Amino acid sequence: MTLDEARARDAADPLRHHRDGFALPAGTIYLDGNSLGALPRAAVAVMHDAVTRQWGERLIRSWNEADWIGAPQRIGDKIARVVGAKDGEVIVADSTSINIFKLLTALTAQRPEATHILSESGNFPTDVHIAAGAARAAGIDLRLVTRADIAGAIADDTAALLLTHVHYKSGARYDMAALTTAARATSVPVIWDLSHSAGAVPLDLAAAGAEYAVGCGYKYLNGGPGAPAFVYVARERQAALRPALQGWMGDARPFAFEDAYEPAPGMGRMLIGTAPVLSLLALECGVDAMLAADRDALWAKSQELFDMLTGLMAERCPDFTLVTPTDAERRGSHASFAHADAWPINRALIDAQVIGDFRAPDVLRLGLTPLYTSFEDVWRAVDVLADIMANETWRKPEYAVRSAVT
Amino acid sequence: MTLDEARARDAADPLRHHRDGFALPAGTIYLDGNSLGALPRAAVAVMHDAVTRQWGERLIRSWNEADWIGAPQRIGDKIARVVGAKDGEVIVADSTSINIFKLLTALTAQRPEATHILSESGNFPTDVHIAAGAARAAGIDLRLVTRADIAGAIADDTAALLLTHVHYKSGARYDMAALTTAARATSVPVIWDLSHSAGAVPLDLAAAGAEYAVGCGYKYLNGGPGAPAFVYVARERQAALRPALQGWMGDARPFAFEDAYEPAPGMGRMLIGTAPVLSLLALECGVDAMLAADRDALWAKSQELFDMLTGLMAERCPDFTLVTPTDAERRGSHASFAHADAWPINRALIDAQVIGDFRAPDVLRLGLTPLYTSFEDVWRAVDVLADIMANETWRKPEYAVRSAVT
């Protein structure tokens, strides 16, 4: 594979015009859209209007006029199309962490005889931390088992199973339908964290029988830094859900200003306080950009980018060990490579304008976001990395210094 | 009081130049800054930079370079100066509702013998709803008593007392120091909701002996629609707090990616998921605008505006009944007037470019935000209202129609 061949792939890419919809900085190769999605160009004007006209000129009137009040449902319905859910099954609210907490507290309350919440050791930390807090509040345990032992650990006294569909580090993907079916045999509800799969891999929550899910707005959905998250509940499970967190925006009549709480019908009850409108409106631009592209084409391109990346890495950077499954059905849209010096190597890459990220203790993680990642990006990234390895540029002392955020 | 006299008051107002820092629409009289603060002009450029450069060009690097990661603490320290707290005692996170939940779950866990959470009937609904959910989760009751009965209802078996310092509707203000002292006699912790007092009235949490508080970013702090909220815990109470909600951003080492949760030192543990950065940066502009003004001058002007408003209302709109206490020490910075037809009257006012708000069932609420409310604003607002009442303009059928948000 040569640079010219990579360029030829870009020229033939049916998604290539979507890249123009993103404001990618010249000279930078961005392979970290799985951590913070790139800026959709449309968001610049949308945010300017939101700040200057909606907030500045129309002020409080925008709650009705600009339908700020309906944004969580409106954007939720759009995300539903990305994840294979129906209108009214997804709502945008708070953070992924807080949405997990809502679901866990509601589900543990439904199963008072249960003794533990089940999850995976090495799951994304916030999932585990939230589950530990929810378990403590419910007076039950958190049981963490290895990935291989999950299916066998589902038991009658499991309050809920919390799994991340695509692992943030390894990129390994669970078989959602199989695990959901296995859990249903014991009536154990499963919460799927879709943070690394929404917008990354084909999702059909309805077909998989998934009943509960959460996900992140700022990764593949390109919603901006710290964008609000989403939560999904299958329609038939919504009415019974009573999260411990219940606030006025989730009340059936918030502007009646009454003491008694009555959960709003459907997903409305998953709202708590007033949503951060500016961040919400940025998220909507990202979701719109995702919906404009064909889902099958995105996944096909993700696979081609992955195969090209892993092929070039094996050829030109053989010191790295691929930790992501090669079977496309068993992984997400990022590729992770282990190397004992992954931290300074990643710093050297960033210095050379190739942005991936490091995940402790030894992983270089490269995100493939087919909306805007080009084949040339991948070719150049490996070329730069091969140069860094050959010249040992990464040994510069400054690259050993740790930053606040990795 | 004539219009000329009102203008003369503006000309002599030491705070008058602060109004230029806000993008108020020409022709509109805005008396709803207690619901959504006006746009600080500085926020336009800040938000453009946040979107186009920090997100668009610098991408993930901005977490370190632009110190997105430190924003909750940095803005919290600024808000601390508004509320009379010390550095490290305030952090910006989530919504007011969720912050109340964090405090209530942590405090009820500390008092396992307690039988109830205590609050005021008619408190802002989200406070009551959150308290009901936290009580249910802890297996205890929520006890609501009238305002007059609060002090007498504090008992040894009260888990926590949750009060809103300035009432959202009546504007009545509690004596924070007296109630905190009364609660301390029985070791009952008090959580103060400062949503209608932070930036509105002089606050000195330290002097009042207040240990726990929350507050809103989008009202008097001018943080933008749905701006993130803040939470305060006196330094000596921080180490013992373990909210049921615990997420990775509140971990001592979030980027170590470990299963075990260890609360960050100090207020860091009150962070849960990733903060909505765009909304956070807008909030910082609002807080900066507040800090640029002299606190004593703000409160002095608030009182003058209140006296002028209530004087003019008594004179020109005698059908309205003032429900806000006239004693300045016993109220906030808004004035509420009861009238059986407050809904359509408020709609008629909005149509005439005078923006206040309606609070069910019968209150017209007018916010006085001395950073940008002028004496002329108040004079003109009453003049418009007197005209609406004299001509019965409010009886138009379209004004009876209810909107989604009041």
CSV table of N, CA and C in Angstrom, one decimal, chain A residues 23 25 30 32 35-40 51-52 55-57 59-61 64 68-69 94 97-98 101 121-122 124-126 128-130 132-133 136 144 168 218 222-226 242-248 255 257-261 272-279 282 353 355 359 403-406, chain B residues 23 25 30 32 35-40 51 55-57 59-61 64 68-69 94 97-98 101 121-122 124-126 128-130 132-133 136 144 168 218 222-226 242-248 255 257-261 272-279 282 353 355 359 403-406:
chain,number,residue,atom,x,y,z
A,23,ALA,N,-14.6,20.7,10.4
A,23,ALA,CA,-13.6,21.8,10.4
A,23,ALA,C,-12.3,21.2,10.9
A,25,PRO,N,-8.4,20.8,11.3
A,25,PRO,CA,-7.3,21.7,11.1
A,25,PRO,C,-6.3,21.2,10.1
A,30,TYR,N,-6.2,13.5,12.5
A,30,TYR,CA,-7.0,13.4,13.8
A,30,TYR,C,-7.5,12.0,13.9
A,32,ASP,N,-8.6,10.7,16.9
A,32,ASP,CA,-9.1,10.7,18.2
A,32,ASP,C,-10.6,11.1,18.3
A,35,SER,N,-12.7,10.0,21.1
A,35,SER,CA,-12.6,10.6,22.4
A,35,SER,C,-13.3,11.9,22.4
A,36,LEU,N,-13.0,12.7,21.3
A,36,LEU,CA,-13.7,14.0,21.1
A,36,LEU,C,-13.9,14.1,19.6
A,37,GLY,N,-15.2,14.0,19.2
A,37,GLY,CA,-15.5,14.1,17.7
A,37,GLY,C,-15.1,15.5,17.2
A,38,ALA,N,-14.8,15.6,15.9
A,38,ALA,CA,-14.4,16.8,15.3
A,38,ALA,C,-15.6,17.8,15.2
A,39,LEU,N,-15.3,19.1,15.0
A,39,LEU,CA,-16.4,20.1,14.9
A,39,LEU,C,-17.1,20.0,13.6
A,40,PRO,N,-18.4,19.8,13.6
A,40,PRO,CA,-19.2,19.9,12.4
A,40,PRO,C,-19.2,21.4,12.0
A,51,VAL,N,-26.2,31.7,20.7
A,51,VAL,CA,-25.7,32.7,21.7
A,51,VAL,C,-26.3,34.1,21.5
A,52,THR,N,-26.1,34.6,20.3
A,52,THR,CA,-26.4,36.0,20.0
A,52,THR,C,-27.9,36.2,19.9
A,55,TRP,N,-30.3,33.4,22.8
A,55,TRP,CA,-30.1,33.8,24.2
A,55,TRP,C,-30.1,35.3,24.3
A,56,GLY,N,-29.2,36.0,23.5
A,56,GLY,CA,-29.0,37.4,23.6
A,56,GLY,C,-30.3,38.3,23.3
A,57,GLU,N,-30.9,38.0,22.2
A,57,GLU,CA,-32.0,38.8,21.8
A,57,GLU,C,-33.4,38.3,22.3
A,59,LEU,N,-33.9,35.9,24.5
A,59,LEU,CA,-33.8,35.6,26.0
A,59,LEU,C,-34.8,34.5,26.4
A,60,ILE,N,-35.5,34.7,27.5
A,60,ILE,CA,-36.3,33.6,28.0
A,60,ILE,C,-37.4,33.1,27.0
A,61,ARG,N,-37.7,33.9,26.1
A,61,ARG,CA,-38.7,33.5,25.1
A,61,ARG,C,-38.3,32.3,24.3
A,64,ASN,N,-39.7,28.6,24.5
A,64,ASN,CA,-40.8,28.2,23.6
A,64,ASN,C,-40.5,28.4,22.2
A,68,TRP,N,-36.3,25.2,23.0
A,68,TRP,CA,-35.2,24.7,23.9
A,68,TRP,C,-35.8,23.6,24.7
A,69,ILE,N,-37.1,23.8,25.1
A,69,ILE,CA,-37.7,22.8,26.0
A,69,ILE,C,-37.8,21.4,25.4
A,94,ASP,N,-28.1,15.0,30.9
A,94,ASP,CA,-27.0,14.8,31.8
A,94,ASP,C,-25.8,14.1,31.2
A,97,SER,N,-22.6,8.8,32.9
A,97,SER,CA,-22.5,8.3,34.2
A,97,SER,C,-23.8,8.5,35.0
A,98,ILE,N,-24.4,9.7,34.9
A,98,ILE,CA,-25.6,9.9,35.6
A,98,ILE,C,-26.8,9.1,35.0
A,101,PHE,N,-26.7,5.7,36.4
A,101,PHE,CA,-27.2,5.8,37.8
A,101,PHE,C,-28.7,5.7,37.8
A,121,SER,N,-14.9,-6.5,35.2
A,121,SER,CA,-13.7,-5.9,35.7
A,121,SER,C,-12.9,-5.3,34.5
A,122,GLY,N,-12.4,-4.1,34.7
A,122,GLY,CA,-11.8,-3.4,33.5
A,122,GLY,C,-12.7,-2.7,32.6
A,124,PHE,N,-15.1,0.5,31.6
A,124,PHE,CA,-14.7,1.9,31.7
A,124,PHE,C,-15.0,2.3,33.2
A,125,PRO,N,-14.0,3.0,33.8
A,125,PRO,CA,-14.1,3.2,35.2
A,125,PRO,C,-15.4,3.9,35.7
A,126,THR,N,-16.0,4.8,34.9
A,126,THR,CA,-17.1,5.5,35.5
A,126,THR,C,-18.3,4.5,35.6
A,128,VAL,N,-18.1,1.4,36.4
A,128,VAL,CA,-17.8,0.6,37.6
A,128,VAL,C,-18.1,1.5,38.9
A,129,HIS,N,-17.6,2.7,38.8
A,129,HIS,CA,-17.8,3.6,40.0
A,129,HIS,C,-19.3,3.9,40.2
A,130,ILE,N,-20.0,4.2,39.2
A,130,ILE,CA,-21.4,4.5,39.3
A,130,ILE,C,-22.1,3.2,39.9
A,132,ALA,N,-20.9,0.9,41.7
A,132,ALA,CA,-20.5,0.7,43.1
A,132,ALA,C,-21.3,1.6,44.0
A,133,GLY,N,-21.5,2.9,43.5
A,133,GLY,CA,-22.3,3.8,44.3
A,133,GLY,C,-23.8,3.4,44.4
A,136,ARG,N,-24.1,0.4,46.7
A,136,ARG,CA,-24.0,0.8,48.1
A,136,ARG,C,-25.3,1.4,48.6
A,144,LEU,N,-17.7,-7.9,40.1
A,144,LEU,CA,-17.0,-7.7,38.8
A,144,LEU,C,-16.3,-9.0,38.4
A,168,TYR,N,-13.7,0.4,25.8
A,168,TYR,CA,-13.0,1.7,25.5
A,168,TYR,C,-11.6,1.5,25.1
A,218,TYR,N,-20.2,13.0,22.9
A,218,TYR,CA,-19.1,13.8,22.4
A,218,TYR,C,-18.0,12.9,21.6
A,222,ASN,N,-20.0,13.4,17.7
A,222,ASN,CA,-19.5,14.7,17.4
A,222,ASN,C,-20.2,15.9,18.0
A,223,GLY,N,-20.6,15.7,19.2
A,223,GLY,CA,-21.5,16.7,19.9
A,223,GLY,C,-20.7,17.8,20.6
A,224,GLY,N,-19.4,17.8,20.6
A,224,GLY,CA,-18.6,18.9,21.3
A,224,GLY,C,-18.2,18.4,22.6
A,225,PRO,N,-17.2,19.1,23.2
A,225,PRO,CA,-16.6,18.7,24.5
A,225,PRO,C,-17.6,18.6,25.6
A,226,GLY,N,-17.7,17.4,26.2
A,226,GLY,CA,-18.6,17.2,27.3
A,226,GLY,C,-20.1,17.3,26.9
A,242,ARG,N,-38.7,4.0,37.9
A,242,ARG,CA,-38.7,5.1,38.9
A,242,ARG,C,-37.3,5.3,39.4
A,243,PRO,N,-36.5,6.1,38.7
A,243,PRO,CA,-35.1,6.4,39.2
A,243,PRO,C,-35.2,7.1,40.5
A,244,ALA,N,-34.2,6.9,41.4
A,244,ALA,CA,-34.0,7.6,42.6
A,244,ALA,C,-33.8,9.1,42.3
A,245,LEU,N,-33.2,9.4,41.2
A,245,LEU,CA,-33.0,10.8,40.8
A,245,LEU,C,-34.3,11.2,40.1
A,246,GLN,N,-35.0,12.1,40.7
A,246,GLN,CA,-36.3,12.6,40.1
A,246,GLN,C,-36.3,14.1,40.3
A,247,GLY,N,-36.4,14.9,39.2
A,247,GLY,CA,-36.3,16.3,39.3
A,247,GLY,C,-37.5,16.9,38.5
A,248,TRP,N,-37.5,18.2,38.5
A,248,TRP,CA,-38.7,18.9,38.0
A,248,TRP,C,-38.9,18.8,36.5
A,255,PHE,N,-44.4,23.0,35.1
A,255,PHE,CA,-44.8,24.4,35.4
A,255,PHE,C,-46.1,24.6,36.1
A,257,PHE,N,-45.8,23.6,39.2
A,257,PHE,CA,-45.1,23.9,40.5
A,257,PHE,C,-45.7,23.3,41.7
A,258,GLU,N,-45.8,22.0,41.7
A,258,GLU,CA,-46.5,21.3,42.8
A,258,GLU,C,-45.5,20.5,43.6
A,259,ASP,N,-45.8,20.3,44.9
A,259,ASP,CA,-44.9,19.4,45.7
A,259,ASP,C,-44.8,18.0,45.2
A,260,ALA,N,-46.0,17.4,44.9
A,260,ALA,CA,-46.0,16.0,44.5
A,260,ALA,C,-45.4,15.8,43.2
A,261,TYR,N,-44.5,14.8,43.1
A,261,TYR,CA,-43.8,14.4,41.8
A,261,TYR,C,-44.7,13.3,41.1
A,272,ILE,N,-33.9,15.6,34.6
A,272,ILE,CA,-33.9,15.9,36.0
A,272,ILE,C,-33.9,17.5,36.2
A,273,GLY,N,-32.8,18.1,35.9
A,273,GLY,CA,-32.8,19.6,36.0
A,273,GLY,C,-32.9,20.2,34.6
A,274,THR,N,-32.6,21.5,34.6
A,274,THR,CA,-32.6,22.2,33.3
A,274,THR,C,-31.4,21.8,32.5
A,275,ALA,N,-31.6,21.4,31.2
A,275,ALA,CA,-30.5,20.9,30.4
A,275,ALA,C,-29.6,22.1,29.9
A,276,PRO,N,-28.3,21.8,29.8
A,276,PRO,CA,-27.3,22.8,29.3
A,276,PRO,C,-27.6,23.1,27.8
A,277,VAL,N,-28.4,24.1,27.5
A,277,VAL,CA,-28.9,24.3,26.2
A,277,VAL,C,-27.8,24.5,25.1
A,278,LEU,N,-26.8,25.3,25.4
A,278,LEU,CA,-25.8,25.5,24.4
A,278,LEU,C,-25.1,24.2,24.0
A,279,SER,N,-24.7,23.4,25.0
A,279,SER,CA,-24.1,22.1,24.7
A,279,SER,C,-25.1,21.2,24.0
A,282,ALA,N,-25.2,22.2,20.2
A,282,ALA,CA,-24.0,21.7,19.5
A,282,ALA,C,-24.1,20.2,19.2
A,353,GLN,N,1.7,16.2,15.0
A,353,GLN,CA,0.4,16.5,14.4
A,353,GLN,C,-0.4,15.3,14.1
A,355,ILE,N,-2.9,12.9,16.0
A,355,ILE,CA,-3.6,12.9,17.3
A,355,ILE,C,-4.3,11.6,17.5
A,359,ARG,N,-4.0,5.1,26.5
A,359,ARG,CA,-4.8,4.6,27.6
A,359,ARG,C,-4.0,3.7,28.5
A,403,SER,N,0.5,14.7,31.5
A,403,SER,CA,-0.4,15.8,31.5
A,403,SER,C,-1.6,15.5,32.4
A,404,ALA,N,-2.4,16.5,32.6
A,404,ALA,CA,-3.6,16.3,33.5
A,404,ALA,C,-4.6,15.3,32.8
A,405,VAL,N,-4.8,15.5,31.6
A,405,VAL,CA,-5.7,14.6,30.8
A,405,VAL,C,-4.9,13.8,29.8
A,406,THR,N,-5.1,12.5,29.8
A,406,THR,CA,-4.3,11.7,28.8
A,406,THR,C,-5.1,11.4,27.6
B,23,ALA,N,-25.8,42.3,26.3
B,23,ALA,CA,-26.4,42.5,24.9
B,23,ALA,C,-27.9,42.5,25.1
B,25,PRO,N,-31.6,43.4,24.0
B,25,PRO,CA,-32.2,43.8,22.8
B,25,PRO,C,-32.9,45.2,22.9
B,30,TYR,N,-36.3,44.0,30.1
B,30,TYR,CA,-36.1,42.6,30.6
B,30,TYR,C,-36.1,42.5,32.1
B,32,ASP,N,-36.6,39.6,33.7
B,32,ASP,CA,-36.6,38.1,34.0
B,32,ASP,C,-35.2,37.5,34.1
B,35,SER,N,-34.7,34.4,36.0
B,35,SER,CA,-35.0,33.1,35.4
B,35,SER,C,-34.0,32.7,34.3
B,36,LEU,N,-33.6,33.7,33.5
B,36,LEU,CA,-32.5,33.5,32.5
B,36,LEU,C,-31.8,34.8,32.5
B,37,GLY,N,-30.6,34.8,33.0
B,37,GLY,CA,-29.8,36.1,32.9
B,37,GLY,C,-29.4,36.5,31.5
B,38,ALA,N,-29.2,37.8,31.3
B,38,ALA,CA,-28.9,38.3,30.0
B,38,ALA,C,-27.6,37.8,29.5
B,39,LEU,N,-27.3,38.0,28.2
B,39,LEU,CA,-26.1,37.6,27.6
B,39,LEU,C,-25.0,38.6,27.9
B,40,PRO,N,-23.9,38.2,28.6
B,40,PRO,CA,-22.7,39.1,28.7
B,40,PRO,C,-22.1,39.2,27.3
B,51,VAL,N,-15.7,27.3,20.3
B,51,VAL,CA,-16.2,26.4,19.2
B,51,VAL,C,-15.2,26.3,18.1
B,55,TRP,N,-12.3,23.8,20.2
B,55,TRP,CA,-12.9,22.5,19.8
B,55,TRP,C,-12.4,22.2,18.3
B,56,GLY,N,-12.6,23.2,17.4
B,56,GLY,CA,-12.4,22.9,16.0
B,56,GLY,C,-11.0,22.7,15.6
B,57,GLU,N,-10.1,23.5,16.1
B,57,GLU,CA,-8.7,23.4,15.7
B,57,GLU,C,-7.8,22.6,16.7
B,59,LEU,N,-9.0,20.7,19.2
B,59,LEU,CA,-9.6,19.4,19.4
B,59,LEU,C,-9.3,18.9,20.8
B,60,ILE,N,-8.9,17.6,20.9
B,60,ILE,CA,-8.8,17.0,22.2
B,60,ILE,C,-7.7,17.6,23.1
B,61,ARG,N,-6.8,18.3,22.4
B,61,ARG,CA,-5.6,19.0,23.1
B,61,ARG,C,-6.1,20.0,24.1
B,64,ASN,N,-6.1,19.9,28.0
B,64,ASN,CA,-5.0,20.4,28.7
B,64,ASN,C,-4.7,21.9,28.4
B,68,TRP,N,-9.7,22.9,30.0
B,68,TRP,CA,-11.1,22.5,30.1
B,68,TRP,C,-11.2,21.7,31.4
B,69,ILE,N,-10.2,20.9,31.7
B,69,ILE,CA,-10.3,19.9,32.8
B,69,ILE,C,-10.4,20.7,34.1
B,94,ASP,N,-23.0,19.6,36.9
B,94,ASP,CA,-24.3,19.1,36.7
B,94,ASP,C,-25.4,20.2,36.9
B,97,SER,N,-30.5,20.4,40.7
B,97,SER,CA,-31.2,19.2,41.2
B,97,SER,C,-30.2,18.1,41.6
B,98,ILE,N,-29.3,17.8,40.6
B,98,ILE,CA,-28.4,16.7,40.9
B,98,ILE,C,-27.4,17.0,42.0
B,101,PHE,N,-29.1,16.2,45.2
B,101,PHE,CA,-29.1,14.7,45.3
B,101,PHE,C,-27.8,14.2,45.9
B,121,SER,N,-43.0,22.8,52.4
B,121,SER,CA,-44.0,22.7,51.4
B,121,SER,C,-44.1,24.0,50.6
B,122,GLY,N,-44.2,23.8,49.3
B,122,GLY,CA,-44.1,25.0,48.4
B,122,GLY,C,-42.7,25.4,48.1
B,124,PHE,N,-39.3,25.2,45.9
B,124,PHE,CA,-39.2,25.0,44.5
B,124,PHE,C,-39.4,23.5,44.2
B,125,PRO,N,-40.2,23.1,43.2
B,125,PRO,CA,-40.6,21.7,43.1
B,125,PRO,C,-39.4,20.8,42.9
B,126,THR,N,-38.3,21.2,42.2
B,126,THR,CA,-37.3,20.2,42.1
B,126,THR,C,-36.6,19.8,43.4
B,128,VAL,N,-38.1,19.6,46.2
B,128,VAL,CA,-39.0,18.6,46.9
B,128,VAL,C,-38.9,17.3,46.2
B,129,HIS,N,-38.9,17.3,44.9
B,129,HIS,CA,-38.9,16.0,44.1
B,129,HIS,C,-37.6,15.3,44.4
B,130,ILE,N,-36.4,16.0,44.3
B,130,ILE,CA,-35.2,15.3,44.6
B,130,ILE,C,-35.1,14.8,46.0
B,132,ALA,N,-37.6,13.8,47.8
B,132,ALA,CA,-38.5,12.6,47.9
B,132,ALA,C,-37.8,11.4,47.3
B,133,GLY,N,-37.1,11.6,46.2
B,133,GLY,CA,-36.3,10.4,45.6
B,133,GLY,C,-35.2,10.0,46.5
B,136,ARG,N,-36.7,8.2,49.5
B,136,ARG,CA,-37.2,6.8,49.1
B,136,ARG,C,-36.0,5.9,49.0
B,144,LEU,N,-42.6,17.5,54.9
B,144,LEU,CA,-42.7,18.9,54.4
B,144,LEU,C,-43.6,19.7,55.4
B,168,TYR,N,-38.5,31.0,45.4
B,168,TYR,CA,-38.6,31.4,43.9
B,168,TYR,C,-39.8,32.2,43.6
B,218,TYR,N,-27.7,29.9,35.8
B,218,TYR,CA,-28.3,30.6,34.7
B,218,TYR,C,-29.2,31.8,35.1
B,222,ASN,N,-25.9,34.8,35.2
B,222,ASN,CA,-25.9,35.0,33.8
B,222,ASN,C,-25.1,34.0,33.0
B,223,GLY,N,-25.2,32.8,33.3
B,223,GLY,CA,-24.4,31.7,32.7
B,223,GLY,C,-24.9,31.2,31.4
B,224,GLY,N,-26.1,31.6,31.0
B,224,GLY,CA,-26.7,31.1,29.7
B,224,GLY,C,-27.7,30.0,30.0
B,225,PRO,N,-28.5,29.7,29.0
B,225,PRO,CA,-29.6,28.8,29.2
B,225,PRO,C,-29.2,27.4,29.7
B,226,GLY,N,-29.7,27.0,30.8
B,226,GLY,CA,-29.4,25.7,31.4
B,226,GLY,C,-27.9,25.6,31.8
B,242,ARG,N,-19.6,11.2,51.0
B,242,ARG,CA,-19.5,10.1,50.0
B,242,ARG,C,-20.9,10.1,49.3
B,243,PRO,N,-21.1,10.9,48.3
B,243,PRO,CA,-22.4,10.8,47.6
B,243,PRO,C,-22.6,9.4,46.9
B,244,ALA,N,-23.9,9.0,46.8
B,244,ALA,CA,-24.2,7.8,46.1
B,244,ALA,C,-23.8,7.9,44.6
B,245,LEU,N,-23.9,9.1,44.1
B,245,LEU,CA,-23.4,9.3,42.7
B,245,LEU,C,-21.9,9.5,42.8
B,246,GLN,N,-21.2,8.6,42.2
B,246,GLN,CA,-19.7,8.7,42.1
B,246,GLN,C,-19.3,8.3,40.7
B,247,GLY,N,-18.6,9.2,40.0
B,247,GLY,CA,-18.2,8.9,38.7
B,247,GLY,C,-16.7,9.2,38.5
B,248,TRP,N,-16.3,8.9,37.3
B,248,TRP,CA,-14.8,8.9,37.0
B,248,TRP,C,-14.2,10.3,37.2
B,255,PHE,N,-7.5,9.2,35.2
B,255,PHE,CA,-6.8,8.7,34.0
B,255,PHE,C,-5.9,7.6,34.3
B,257,PHE,N,-7.5,4.9,35.1
B,257,PHE,CA,-8.5,3.9,34.6
B,257,PHE,C,-8.5,2.6,35.4
B,258,GLU,N,-8.8,2.8,36.7
B,258,GLU,CA,-8.9,1.7,37.6
B,258,GLU,C,-10.3,1.4,38.1
B,259,ASP,N,-10.6,0.1,38.4
B,259,ASP,CA,-11.9,-0.3,38.9
B,259,ASP,C,-12.3,0.4,40.2
B,260,ALA,N,-11.3,0.5,41.1
B,260,ALA,CA,-11.6,1.0,42.5
B,260,ALA,C,-11.8,2.5,42.4
B,261,TYR,N,-12.8,2.9,43.1
B,261,TYR,CA,-13.1,4.4,43.2
B,261,TYR,C,-12.5,4.9,44.4
B,272,ILE,N,-18.9,14.1,38.4
B,272,ILE,CA,-19.4,12.8,38.1
B,272,ILE,C,-18.9,12.4,36.7
B,273,GLY,N,-19.6,12.9,35.7
B,273,GLY,CA,-19.2,12.6,34.3
B,273,GLY,C,-18.4,13.8,33.7
B,274,THR,N,-18.2,13.8,32.4
B,274,THR,CA,-17.5,14.9,31.8
B,274,THR,C,-18.5,16.1,31.7
B,275,ALA,N,-17.9,17.3,32.0
B,275,ALA,CA,-18.8,18.5,32.1
B,275,ALA,C,-19.1,19.0,30.7
B,276,PRO,N,-20.2,19.6,30.5
B,276,PRO,CA,-20.6,20.2,29.2
B,276,PRO,C,-19.8,21.5,29.0
B,277,VAL,N,-18.6,21.4,28.4
B,277,VAL,CA,-17.6,22.4,28.3
B,277,VAL,C,-18.1,23.7,27.7
B,278,LEU,N,-18.9,23.6,26.6
B,278,LEU,CA,-19.4,24.9,26.0
B,278,LEU,C,-20.2,25.7,27.0
B,279,SER,N,-21.1,25.0,27.6
B,279,SER,CA,-22.0,25.6,28.6
B,279,SER,C,-21.2,26.2,29.8
B,282,ALA,N,-19.5,29.5,28.9
B,282,ALA,CA,-20.4,30.6,28.9
B,282,ALA,C,-20.7,31.1,30.3
B,353,GLN,N,-43.3,43.9,24.9
B,353,GLN,CA,-41.8,43.9,25.1
B,353,GLN,C,-41.4,44.1,26.5
B,355,ILE,N,-40.6,41.9,29.6
B,355,ILE,CA,-40.5,40.5,29.9
B,355,ILE,C,-40.3,40.2,31.4
B,359,ARG,N,-45.8,32.8,37.6
B,359,ARG,CA,-45.6,31.6,38.4
B,359,ARG,C,-47.0,31.2,39.0
B,403,SER,N,-48.4,28.3,27.2
B,403,SER,CA,-47.3,27.8,26.4
B,403,SER,C,-46.6,26.6,27.2
B,404,ALA,N,-45.7,26.0,26.5
B,404,ALA,CA,-45.0,24.8,27.2
B,404,ALA,C,-44.2,25.3,28.4
B,405,VAL,N,-43.6,26.4,28.3
B,405,VAL,CA,-42.8,26.9,29.4
B,405,VAL,C,-43.4,28.2,29.8
B,406,THR,N,-43.6,28.4,31.1
B,406,THR,CA,-44.2,29.6,31.6
B,406,THR,C,-43.1,30.6,32.0
